[in-house]
Amino acid sequence: MQDLLQQIDKSRLPQHIAIIMDGNGRWAKEQGQDRLFGHFHGVDSVRDIVEGCAELGIGYLTLYAFSTENWDRPQYEVVGLMELLVKTIRAEVESLCKNNIRLHVIGDLAMLPEYARRELAEALEITSRNTGLNLIMALSYSGRWELLNAVKNIAYEVKKGRLDVADIDQQTLQRYLCTSEFPDPELMIRTSGEYRISNFLLYQLAYAELYFTSVRWPEFRKANLYEALLDFQGRERRFGKTGEQVAAVK
């Protein structure tokens, strides 16, 4: 693991990493266990990757923890996930403060049970003055929900006469997204061997580098993160330009 870390160019790290934490249920099934067993062990990976990003000096880390579609899963799993969420936040908030990590949450929080919203609000307040890594949890979130919500809010402002249609541009839309306070992710990692973004940050991932690994989330650790970063640093990011144009700017 140290060999991998030493290969990373600290001057070329992505400012924002987004991760789809996939494979908890399949990993648990492979162990002959219930799906919640996988989610429980996935918390260890969250802790390790958050620590790894903080150590590297990454500015923003967004974790796709629970999508709007996940509400359709079996009731026992949804309830178990909510209880695990609350238990984890309660247990980790002291560590977040100790490591100067600020917690943020994006998503349709109105769908969360009251006890979960209460615990989240307390953690957000406690960590609000931290100035290190910004840890963004996507809970009850989906990209289509976010875009629809933004369009509705923009339409409302137009209806009220506070916004002119002619003035609407990309910056306008970005102001109404859940992520308006954060830069777009430069690297998106998905674990467990699936090759799709599953309704995650649809607008924000426009020019992100996508990295897919077959490693299940409960087994994803700092070494795997370092491998993703090395892969990221080996790519040429052109943003629609030619390789020659990019080289000329350097």
Tab-separated table of C-alpha atoms in Angstrom:
chain	number	residue	atom	x	y	z
A	1	MET	CA	0.000	0.000	0.000
A	2	GLN	CA	2.863	2.410	0.810
A	3	ASP	CA	4.365	1.730	-2.624
A	4	LEU	CA	1.118	2.851	-4.247
A	5	LEU	CA	0.896	5.940	-2.043
A	6	GLN	CA	4.443	6.983	-2.950
A	7	GLN	CA	3.602	6.800	-6.665
A	8	ILE	CA	0.766	9.334	-6.342
A	9	ASP	CA	1.571	12.882	-7.497
A	10	LYS	CA	0.190	14.991	-4.635
A	11	SER	CA	0.130	18.047	-6.917
A	12	ARG	CA	-2.318	16.391	-9.339
A	13	LEU	CA	-5.009	15.067	-7.018
A	14	PRO	CA	-8.688	15.523	-7.910
A	15	GLN	CA	-10.322	18.178	-5.787
A	16	HIS	CA	-13.560	16.187	-5.613
A	17	ILE	CA	-14.063	12.401	-5.644
A	18	ALA	CA	-17.518	10.798	-5.901
A	19	ILE	CA	-18.101	7.129	-5.085
A	20	ILE	CA	-20.968	4.739	-5.791
A	21	MET	CA	-20.583	2.287	-2.908
A	22	ASP	CA	-21.918	-0.811	-4.627
A	23	GLY	CA	-21.813	-4.499	-3.717
A	24	ASN	CA	-22.735	-4.673	-0.033
A	25	GLY	CA	-25.607	-7.080	-0.625
A	26	ARG	CA	-23.726	-9.308	-3.062
A	27	TRP	CA	-20.704	-9.439	-0.765
A	28	ALA	CA	-22.924	-10.520	2.127
A	29	LYS	CA	-24.564	-13.195	-0.027
A	30	GLU	CA	-21.128	-14.514	-0.981
A	31	GLN	CA	-20.387	-14.797	2.747
A	32	GLY	CA	-23.646	-16.694	3.268
A	33	GLN	CA	-25.076	-13.763	5.225
A	34	ASP	CA	-28.044	-11.408	5.123
A	35	ARG	CA	-27.806	-8.218	3.009
A	36	LEU	CA	-27.698	-6.026	6.112
A	37	PHE	CA	-24.503	-7.847	7.109
A	38	GLY	CA	-22.912	-6.327	4.004
A	39	HIS	CA	-24.161	-2.828	4.776
A	40	PHE	CA	-22.813	-3.141	8.318
A	41	HIS	CA	-19.333	-4.056	7.050
A	42	GLY	CA	-19.548	-1.368	4.375
A	43	VAL	CA	-19.277	1.183	7.180
A	44	ASP	CA	-15.673	0.037	7.763
A	45	SER	CA	-14.888	0.910	4.150
A	46	VAL	CA	-16.498	4.339	4.533
A	47	ARG	CA	-14.341	5.014	7.571
A	48	ASP	CA	-11.161	3.891	5.788
A	49	ILE	CA	-11.789	5.844	2.571
A	50	VAL	CA	-12.812	9.019	4.400
A	51	GLU	CA	-9.602	8.771	6.409
A	52	GLY	CA	-7.580	8.142	3.243
A	53	CYS	CA	-9.042	11.179	1.463
A	54	ALA	CA	-8.471	13.391	4.506
A	55	GLU	CA	-4.852	12.234	4.747
A	56	LEU	CA	-4.249	13.061	1.071
A	57	GLY	CA	-5.828	16.491	1.381
A	58	ILE	CA	-8.789	15.824	-0.920
A	59	GLY	CA	-11.230	18.721	-0.610
A	60	TYR	CA	-14.539	16.961	-1.294
A	61	LEU	CA	-15.769	13.369	-1.102
A	62	THR	CA	-19.330	12.485	-2.106
A	63	LEU	CA	-20.663	9.045	-1.170
A	64	TYR	CA	-23.834	7.659	-2.775
A	65	ALA	CA	-25.309	6.085	0.334
A	66	PHE	CA	-29.026	5.710	-0.485
A	67	SER	CA	-30.896	6.503	-3.697
A	68	THR	CA	-34.544	7.467	-4.122
A	69	GLU	CA	-34.997	4.088	-5.834
A	70	ASN	CA	-33.670	2.284	-2.740
A	71	TRP	CA	-36.943	3.057	-0.952
A	72	ASP	CA	-38.443	0.259	-3.092
A	73	ARG	CA	-36.203	-2.375	-1.492
A	74	PRO	CA	-37.655	-4.850	1.042
A	75	GLN	CA	-38.978	-3.020	4.113
A	76	TYR	CA	-36.696	-4.823	6.558
A	77	GLU	CA	-33.628	-3.687	4.573
A	78	VAL	CA	-34.789	-0.060	4.376
A	79	VAL	CA	-35.505	0.050	8.114
A	80	GLY	CA	-32.187	-1.628	8.844
A	81	LEU	CA	-30.334	0.879	6.658
A	82	MET	CA	-31.972	3.835	8.400
A	83	GLU	CA	-31.104	2.440	11.819
A	84	LEU	CA	-27.523	1.782	10.673
A	85	LEU	CA	-27.310	5.329	9.321
A	86	VAL	CA	-28.330	6.854	12.636
A	87	LYS	CA	-26.088	4.550	14.648
A	88	THR	CA	-23.109	5.287	12.408
A	89	ILE	CA	-23.544	9.056	12.486
A	90	ARG	CA	-23.886	9.016	16.256
A	91	ALA	CA	-20.723	6.927	16.586
A	92	GLU	CA	-18.622	8.851	14.051
A	93	VAL	CA	-19.423	12.516	14.692
A	94	GLU	CA	-16.713	12.838	17.356
A	95	SER	CA	-14.157	11.341	14.960
A	96	LEU	CA	-15.274	13.718	12.197
A	97	CYS	CA	-14.620	16.698	14.450
A	98	LYS	CA	-11.297	15.275	15.641
A	99	ASN	CA	-10.184	15.022	12.000
A	100	ASN	CA	-11.621	18.430	11.028
A	101	ILE	CA	-14.127	16.867	8.599
A	102	ARG	CA	-17.342	18.711	7.771
A	103	LEU	CA	-20.456	16.673	6.993
A	104	HIS	CA	-22.970	17.690	4.310
A	105	VAL	CA	-26.095	15.873	3.108
A	106	ILE	CA	-27.820	16.117	-0.284
A	107	GLY	CA	-31.099	14.516	-1.326
A	108	ASP	CA	-34.823	14.472	-0.583
A	109	LEU	CA	-34.438	14.447	3.189
A	110	ALA	CA	-38.193	14.814	3.695
A	111	MET	CA	-38.461	11.112	2.851
A	112	LEU	CA	-36.202	10.119	5.753
A	113	PRO	CA	-37.819	9.142	9.070
A	114	GLU	CA	-37.930	11.905	11.681
A	115	TYR	CA	-35.372	10.262	13.982
A	116	ALA	CA	-32.873	10.089	11.088
A	117	ARG	CA	-33.418	13.730	10.128
A	118	ARG	CA	-32.934	14.767	13.740
A	119	GLU	CA	-29.646	12.868	14.046
A	120	LEU	CA	-28.398	14.278	10.746
A	121	ALA	CA	-29.278	17.857	11.709
A	122	GLU	CA	-27.318	17.508	14.932
A	123	ALA	CA	-24.262	16.089	13.131
A	124	LEU	CA	-24.398	18.835	10.494
A	125	GLU	CA	-24.437	21.489	13.199
A	126	ILE	CA	-21.642	19.901	15.250
A	127	THR	CA	-19.307	19.634	12.225
A	128	SER	CA	-20.304	22.934	10.579
A	129	ARG	CA	-17.197	24.801	11.711
A	130	ASN	CA	-14.715	22.158	10.517
A	131	THR	CA	-12.469	23.294	7.672
A	132	GLY	CA	-10.874	20.089	6.319
A	133	LEU	CA	-12.414	17.445	4.068
A	134	ASN	CA	-16.018	18.081	3.041
A	135	LEU	CA	-17.822	14.729	3.339
A	136	ILE	CA	-21.043	14.819	1.303
A	137	MET	CA	-23.552	12.022	1.892
A	138	ALA	CA	-26.105	11.513	-0.894
A	139	LEU	CA	-29.169	10.207	0.947
A	140	SER	CA	-32.549	9.631	-0.667
A	141	TYR	CA	-30.895	11.177	-3.707
A	142	SER	CA	-31.098	10.713	-7.461
A	143	GLY	CA	-29.870	12.864	-10.311
A	144	ARG	CA	-33.261	12.982	-12.034
A	145	TRP	CA	-34.965	14.030	-8.796
A	146	GLU	CA	-32.369	16.784	-8.347
A	147	LEU	CA	-32.765	18.112	-11.898
A	148	LEU	CA	-36.560	18.032	-11.719
A	149	ASN	CA	-36.465	19.848	-8.379
A	150	ALA	CA	-34.127	22.494	-9.834
A	151	VAL	CA	-36.365	23.047	-12.882
A	152	LYS	CA	-39.439	23.426	-10.657
A	153	ASN	CA	-37.691	25.994	-8.465
A	154	ILE	CA	-36.456	27.963	-11.481
A	155	ALA	CA	-39.967	27.912	-12.974
A	156	TYR	CA	-41.362	29.201	-9.667
A	157	GLU	CA	-38.887	32.108	-9.678
A	158	VAL	CA	-39.881	32.958	-13.273
A	159	LYS	CA	-43.575	32.804	-12.348
A	160	LYS	CA	-42.999	35.181	-9.426
A	161	GLY	CA	-41.175	37.612	-11.707
A	162	ARG	CA	-37.880	37.245	-9.869
A	163	LEU	CA	-36.079	35.616	-12.815
A	164	ASP	CA	-36.204	36.389	-16.537
A	165	VAL	CA	-36.217	33.419	-18.927
A	166	ALA	CA	-33.640	35.181	-21.101
A	167	ASP	CA	-31.221	35.267	-18.155
A	168	ILE	CA	-31.309	31.512	-17.501
A	169	ASP	CA	-27.981	29.859	-18.287
A	170	GLN	CA	-25.884	26.969	-17.001
A	171	GLN	CA	-24.849	28.963	-13.936
A	172	THR	CA	-28.526	29.508	-13.116
A	173	LEU	CA	-29.204	25.770	-13.162
A	174	GLN	CA	-26.122	25.048	-11.051
A	175	ARG	CA	-27.324	27.467	-8.368
A	176	TYR	CA	-30.480	25.392	-7.938
A	177	LEU	CA	-28.725	22.015	-7.670
A	178	CYS	CA	-28.072	20.304	-4.323
A	179	THR	CA	-24.353	20.632	-5.029
A	180	SER	CA	-24.305	24.391	-5.680
A	181	GLU	CA	-21.729	24.876	-2.909
A	182	PHE	CA	-19.322	22.243	-4.251
A	183	PRO	CA	-17.093	21.867	-7.328
A	184	ASP	CA	-18.019	19.127	-9.794
A	185	PRO	CA	-16.360	15.735	-9.165
A	186	GLU	CA	-13.237	15.080	-11.223
A	187	LEU	CA	-13.162	11.355	-10.427
A	188	MET	CA	-16.118	8.985	-9.980
A	189	ILE	CA	-15.438	5.510	-8.600
A	190	ARG	CA	-17.928	2.641	-8.711
A	191	THR	CA	-17.237	-0.624	-6.946
A	192	SER	CA	-18.536	-4.169	-7.513
A	193	GLY	CA	-18.111	-4.481	-11.271
A	194	GLU	CA	-21.157	-2.566	-12.508
A	195	TYR	CA	-20.559	-0.161	-15.424
A	196	ARG	CA	-23.193	2.546	-15.014
A	197	ILE	CA	-23.732	5.698	-12.958
A	198	SER	CA	-27.207	4.729	-11.679
A	199	ASN	CA	-28.848	8.159	-11.550
A	200	PHE	CA	-25.937	9.670	-9.607
A	201	LEU	CA	-24.902	13.323	-10.118
A	202	LEU	CA	-26.100	13.276	-13.732
A	203	TYR	CA	-25.277	16.943	-14.374
A	204	GLN	CA	-22.119	17.144	-12.286
A	205	LEU	CA	-20.363	14.108	-13.806
A	206	ALA	CA	-20.309	15.588	-17.318
A	207	TYR	CA	-16.495	15.670	-17.471
A	208	ALA	CA	-15.552	13.405	-14.579
A	209	GLU	CA	-13.168	10.518	-15.146
A	210	LEU	CA	-15.047	7.263	-14.491
A	211	TYR	CA	-13.275	4.388	-12.728
A	212	PHE	CA	-14.883	0.970	-12.298
A	213	THR	CA	-13.554	-1.846	-10.134
A	214	SER	CA	-14.840	-5.359	-9.451
A	215	VAL	CA	-13.963	-5.028	-5.745
A	216	ARG	CA	-17.084	-5.170	-3.565
A	217	TRP	CA	-17.562	-2.099	-1.381
A	218	PRO	CA	-17.012	-3.899	1.978
A	219	GLU	CA	-13.534	-4.887	0.724
A	220	PHE	CA	-12.620	-1.483	-0.782
A	221	ARG	CA	-9.764	0.096	1.172
A	222	LYS	CA	-7.107	2.822	0.868
A	223	ALA	CA	-4.972	0.685	-1.461
A	224	ASN	CA	-7.910	0.470	-3.878
A	225	LEU	CA	-8.395	4.232	-3.615
A	226	TYR	CA	-4.723	4.769	-4.440
A	227	GLU	CA	-5.066	2.526	-7.505
A	228	ALA	CA	-8.004	4.642	-8.703
A	229	LEU	CA	-6.011	7.838	-8.169
A	230	LEU	CA	-3.029	6.486	-10.105
A	231	ASP	CA	-5.354	5.511	-12.953
A	232	PHE	CA	-6.835	9.034	-12.849
A	233	GLN	CA	-3.388	10.609	-13.017
A	234	GLY	CA	-2.505	8.488	-16.036
A	235	ARG	CA	-5.336	9.941	-18.118
A	236	GLU	CA	-5.321	13.007	-20.359
A	237	ARG	CA	-8.257	15.277	-19.499
A	238	ARG	CA	-9.191	17.217	-22.627
A	239	PHE	CA	-12.646	18.691	-21.901
A	240	GLY	CA	-13.552	18.618	-25.597
A	241	LYS	CA	-10.214	19.996	-26.762
A	242	THR	CA	-7.520	18.141	-28.697
A	243	GLY	CA	-4.507	16.606	-27.012
A	244	GLU	CA	-2.318	19.223	-28.718
A	245	GLN	CA	-4.393	22.080	-27.306
A	246	VAL	CA	-4.171	20.638	-23.789
A	247	ALA	CA	-0.404	20.165	-24.111
A	248	ALA	CA	0.016	23.763	-25.278
A	249	VAL	CA	-1.618	25.097	-22.099
A	250	LYS	CA	0.689	23.114	-19.792
